[in-house]
Amino acid sequence: MTGLGYELVEIERSGRGLLRVFIDRLPGRSYASGGGEFVTVDDCETVTRQLQYALEVDSVAYERLEVSSPGLDRPLKREADFERFAGQEISLTLKLPFNGRKVWKGRLERTEAGGWRLVFNDGKTEQALAFALDELREARLVPVVNFKGRTRAAGPSLADGVAPEGLRRQKKPAP
């Protein structure tokens, strides 16, 4: 994947021969499919074509191949993932409970000593939970969805009480 300029995030094998491959774009890299930080359909198509060839050459058995982005709740697995997403909201699950909890959510930060911590508000004050990567069962980005920048299509809509041309009720012709 790195030869094509994509990061391999995860591979899953599911029932009925399904092979799922999750890819991500590398920051600061330009892509033939266009700019931006998010994986496009064209990116998935490029990787799919290359993988089909490579899997055939290596005689890897599969019935169906799916290539996609890791999604808004992208998993963080390697040190480089934590570096890349420092400062963002994450949800992490510890292998062993701390203060009776395994699941924590907050802002990911690097400590002065070079480790990691999760900064969160417990309802009263801001607190920090220091952790090592080997203490984690799972860590994922917390999806941030912002609809404020969306624009409406020009012209009247159903919300304005005006139906588009194709949806207006027409009178039945007289028999």
mmCIF file of C-alpha atoms in Angstrom:
data_model
loop_
_atom_site.group_PDB
_atom_site.id
_atom_site.type_symbol
_atom_site.label_atom_id
_atom_site.label_comp_id
_atom_site.label_asym_id
_atom_site.label_seq_id
_atom_site.Cartn_x
_atom_site.Cartn_y
_atom_site.Cartn_z
ATOM 1 C CA MET A 1 0.000 0.000 0.000
ATOM 2 C CA THR A 2 2.801 2.386 0.817
ATOM 3 C CA GLY A 3 4.110 2.049 -2.751
ATOM 4 C CA LEU A 4 0.827 3.585 -3.907
ATOM 5 C CA GLY A 5 1.007 6.258 -1.200
ATOM 6 C CA TYR A 6 -1.644 4.854 1.141
ATOM 7 C CA GLU A 7 -1.419 3.604 4.698
ATOM 8 C CA LEU A 8 -2.751 0.133 5.475
ATOM 9 C CA VAL A 9 -4.905 0.654 8.572
ATOM 10 C CA GLU A 10 -6.475 -2.756 9.048
ATOM 11 C CA ILE A 11 -7.310 -6.061 7.333
ATOM 12 C CA GLU A 12 -10.326 -8.223 8.208
ATOM 13 C CA ARG A 13 -11.348 -11.651 7.004
ATOM 14 C CA SER A 14 -15.034 -12.411 7.330
ATOM 15 C CA GLY A 15 -17.299 -15.298 6.498
ATOM 16 C CA ARG A 16 -17.938 -16.414 2.913
ATOM 17 C CA GLY A 17 -14.465 -15.396 1.779
ATOM 18 C CA LEU A 18 -14.819 -11.644 2.345
ATOM 19 C CA LEU A 19 -11.512 -9.788 2.621
ATOM 20 C CA ARG A 20 -11.809 -6.193 3.895
ATOM 21 C CA VAL A 21 -8.903 -3.777 3.598
ATOM 22 C CA PHE A 22 -9.009 -0.345 5.242
ATOM 23 C CA ILE A 23 -6.705 2.336 3.838
ATOM 24 C CA ASP A 24 -5.949 5.946 4.686
ATOM 25 C CA ARG A 25 -4.201 8.786 2.925
ATOM 26 C CA LEU A 26 -0.810 9.888 4.198
ATOM 27 C CA PRO A 27 -0.635 13.518 5.357
ATOM 28 C CA GLY A 28 1.222 15.925 3.084
ATOM 29 C CA ARG A 29 1.058 13.641 0.056
ATOM 30 C CA SER A 30 -0.648 14.519 -3.244
ATOM 31 C CA TYR A 31 -2.890 12.006 -4.989
ATOM 32 C CA ALA A 32 -3.989 11.567 -8.603
ATOM 33 C CA SER A 33 -7.589 11.324 -7.395
ATOM 34 C CA GLY A 34 -7.451 14.888 -6.019
ATOM 35 C CA GLY A 35 -6.568 16.823 -2.917
ATOM 36 C CA GLY A 36 -7.921 16.520 0.578
ATOM 37 C CA GLU A 37 -7.198 14.385 3.571
ATOM 38 C CA PHE A 38 -9.984 11.842 3.140
ATOM 39 C CA VAL A 39 -10.001 8.618 1.106
ATOM 40 C CA THR A 40 -12.090 8.848 -2.084
ATOM 41 C CA VAL A 41 -13.851 6.226 -4.192
ATOM 42 C CA ASP A 42 -11.076 6.658 -6.774
ATOM 43 C CA ASP A 43 -8.480 5.853 -4.092
ATOM 44 C CA CYS A 44 -10.347 2.652 -3.210
ATOM 45 C CA GLU A 45 -10.575 1.694 -6.883
ATOM 46 C CA THR A 46 -6.823 2.238 -7.385
ATOM 47 C CA VAL A 47 -5.938 0.089 -4.380
ATOM 48 C CA THR A 48 -8.500 -2.581 -5.313
ATOM 49 C CA ARG A 49 -6.995 -3.018 -8.786
ATOM 50 C CA GLN A 50 -3.470 -3.307 -7.393
ATOM 51 C CA LEU A 51 -4.530 -5.683 -4.607
ATOM 52 C CA GLN A 52 -6.441 -7.975 -6.972
ATOM 53 C CA TYR A 53 -3.291 -8.423 -9.004
ATOM 54 C CA ALA A 54 -1.030 -8.892 -5.953
ATOM 55 C CA LEU A 55 -3.421 -11.360 -4.279
ATOM 56 C CA GLU A 56 -3.646 -13.414 -7.475
ATOM 57 C CA VAL A 57 0.150 -13.518 -7.838
ATOM 58 C CA ASP A 58 0.508 -14.601 -4.179
ATOM 59 C CA SER A 59 -2.355 -17.149 -4.503
ATOM 60 C CA VAL A 60 -4.351 -15.639 -1.632
ATOM 61 C CA ALA A 61 -7.811 -17.193 -1.490
ATOM 62 C CA TYR A 62 -10.775 -14.821 -1.204
ATOM 63 C CA GLU A 63 -14.239 -14.574 -2.740
ATOM 64 C CA ARG A 64 -14.857 -10.838 -2.447
ATOM 65 C CA LEU A 65 -12.539 -7.894 -1.823
ATOM 66 C CA GLU A 66 -13.677 -4.659 -0.188
ATOM 67 C CA VAL A 67 -11.345 -1.663 0.062
ATOM 68 C CA SER A 68 -12.539 1.346 2.043
ATOM 69 C CA SER A 69 -11.547 4.194 4.316
ATOM 70 C CA PRO A 70 -11.241 3.485 8.035
ATOM 71 C CA GLY A 71 -14.257 5.731 8.660
ATOM 72 C CA LEU A 72 -14.821 8.680 10.948
ATOM 73 C CA ASP A 73 -14.052 6.560 14.008
ATOM 74 C CA ARG A 74 -10.658 5.493 12.643
ATOM 75 C CA PRO A 75 -8.756 3.061 14.875
ATOM 76 C CA LEU A 76 -5.419 4.158 16.334
ATOM 77 C CA LYS A 77 -3.025 1.232 16.509
ATOM 78 C CA ARG A 78 0.570 2.381 16.092
ATOM 79 C CA GLU A 79 2.661 5.088 17.707
ATOM 80 C CA ALA A 80 2.549 6.997 14.390
ATOM 81 C CA ASP A 81 -1.277 7.041 14.576
ATOM 82 C CA PHE A 82 -1.154 8.636 18.021
ATOM 83 C CA GLU A 83 1.402 11.200 16.789
ATOM 84 C CA ARG A 84 -0.728 12.068 13.775
ATOM 85 C CA PHE A 85 -3.942 12.543 15.758
ATOM 86 C CA ALA A 86 -2.546 14.209 18.901
ATOM 87 C CA GLY A 87 -4.852 17.016 20.000
ATOM 88 C CA GLN A 88 -8.004 15.289 18.740
ATOM 89 C CA GLU A 89 -10.840 13.648 20.659
ATOM 90 C CA ILE A 90 -10.459 9.893 21.051
ATOM 91 C CA SER A 91 -12.194 7.070 22.843
ATOM 92 C CA LEU A 92 -10.011 4.402 24.366
ATOM 93 C CA THR A 93 -10.663 1.085 26.031
ATOM 94 C CA LEU A 94 -8.159 -0.154 28.585
ATOM 95 C CA LYS A 95 -7.302 -3.830 28.979
ATOM 96 C CA LEU A 96 -7.743 -3.524 32.756
ATOM 97 C CA PRO A 97 -10.127 -1.123 34.523
ATOM 98 C CA PHE A 98 -8.845 2.082 36.129
ATOM 99 C CA ASN A 99 -11.112 3.548 38.846
ATOM 100 C CA GLY A 100 -13.738 0.975 37.881
ATOM 101 C CA ARG A 101 -13.831 1.990 34.194
ATOM 102 C CA LYS A 102 -12.290 0.638 31.031
ATOM 103 C CA VAL A 103 -13.725 3.130 28.503
ATOM 104 C CA TRP A 104 -12.506 6.738 28.550
ATOM 105 C CA LYS A 105 -13.048 9.652 26.184
ATOM 106 C CA GLY A 106 -11.085 12.884 25.875
ATOM 107 C CA ARG A 107 -8.377 14.847 24.060
ATOM 108 C CA LEU A 108 -5.206 12.951 23.185
ATOM 109 C CA GLU A 109 -1.990 14.671 24.307
ATOM 110 C CA ARG A 110 1.712 13.870 24.447
ATOM 111 C CA THR A 111 3.230 14.089 27.948
ATOM 112 C CA GLU A 112 6.460 15.940 28.688
ATOM 113 C CA ALA A 113 8.128 12.587 29.328
ATOM 114 C CA GLY A 114 7.157 11.395 25.825
ATOM 115 C CA GLY A 115 4.219 9.193 26.837
ATOM 116 C CA TRP A 116 0.523 9.692 26.217
ATOM 117 C CA ARG A 117 -2.395 11.015 28.225
ATOM 118 C CA LEU A 118 -6.091 11.566 27.790
ATOM 119 C CA VAL A 119 -7.386 14.930 29.018
ATOM 120 C CA PHE A 120 -11.074 14.972 29.964
ATOM 121 C CA ASN A 121 -13.536 16.879 32.117
ATOM 122 C CA ASP A 122 -15.129 14.846 34.903
ATOM 123 C CA GLY A 123 -17.917 17.409 35.338
ATOM 124 C CA LYS A 124 -16.008 19.419 37.929
ATOM 125 C CA THR A 125 -12.419 19.823 36.754
ATOM 126 C CA GLU A 126 -10.146 18.896 33.893
ATOM 127 C CA GLN A 127 -8.318 15.647 34.584
ATOM 128 C CA ALA A 128 -5.688 13.586 32.782
ATOM 129 C CA LEU A 129 -5.248 9.843 32.454
ATOM 130 C CA ALA A 130 -1.719 8.770 31.506
ATOM 131 C CA PHE A 131 -1.430 5.479 29.612
ATOM 132 C CA ALA A 132 0.981 3.319 27.655
ATOM 133 C CA LEU A 133 -0.016 1.858 24.300
ATOM 134 C CA ASP A 134 0.375 -1.701 25.588
ATOM 135 C CA GLU A 135 -2.333 -0.968 28.210
ATOM 136 C CA LEU A 136 -4.939 -0.361 25.499
ATOM 137 C CA ARG A 137 -7.383 -2.827 24.057
ATOM 138 C CA GLU A 138 -8.619 -0.287 21.508
ATOM 139 C CA ALA A 139 -8.401 3.415 20.656
ATOM 140 C CA ARG A 140 -10.500 5.247 18.075
ATOM 141 C CA LEU A 141 -11.087 8.795 16.909
ATOM 142 C CA VAL A 142 -14.360 10.301 18.121
ATOM 143 C CA PRO A 143 -16.344 11.278 15.007
ATOM 144 C CA VAL A 144 -16.864 15.012 14.562
ATOM 145 C CA VAL A 145 -19.713 15.836 12.239
ATOM 146 C CA ASN A 146 -20.313 19.473 11.363
ATOM 147 C CA PHE A 147 -23.360 20.323 9.263
ATOM 148 C CA LYS A 148 -23.092 24.101 9.710
ATOM 149 C CA GLY A 149 -21.177 24.711 6.469
ATOM 150 C CA ARG A 150 -23.693 22.924 4.235
ATOM 151 C CA THR A 151 -25.616 24.948 1.708
ATOM 152 C CA ARG A 152 -29.100 24.317 0.494
ATOM 153 C CA ALA A 153 -29.916 23.850 -3.146
ATOM 154 C CA ALA A 154 -31.136 27.027 -4.814
ATOM 155 C CA GLY A 155 -34.848 27.503 -5.262
ATOM 156 C CA PRO A 156 -37.887 26.632 -3.172
ATOM 157 C CA SER A 157 -38.105 23.320 -1.355
ATOM 158 C CA LEU A 158 -40.681 21.196 0.417
ATOM 159 C CA ALA A 159 -39.543 22.847 3.666
ATOM 160 C CA ASP A 160 -40.677 26.188 2.200
ATOM 161 C CA GLY A 161 -44.096 24.700 1.405
ATOM 162 C CA VAL A 162 -43.440 24.646 -2.342
ATOM 163 C CA ALA A 163 -43.108 21.307 -4.096
ATOM 164 C CA PRO A 164 -40.696 20.880 -6.998
ATOM 165 C CA GLU A 165 -42.301 20.578 -10.448
ATOM 166 C CA GLY A 166 -42.347 16.763 -10.514
ATOM 167 C CA LEU A 167 -44.041 16.493 -7.122
ATOM 168 C CA ARG A 168 -46.931 18.918 -7.579
ATOM 169 C CA ARG A 169 -50.337 17.345 -7.349
ATOM 170 C CA GLN A 170 -51.992 17.319 -10.717
ATOM 171 C CA LYS A 171 -55.689 17.285 -11.344
ATOM 172 C CA LYS A 172 -57.057 14.110 -12.843
ATOM 173 C CA PRO A 173 -58.409 14.568 -16.343
ATOM 174 C CA ALA A 174 -62.190 14.424 -16.618
ATOM 175 C CA PRO A 175 -63.451 11.031 -17.832
#
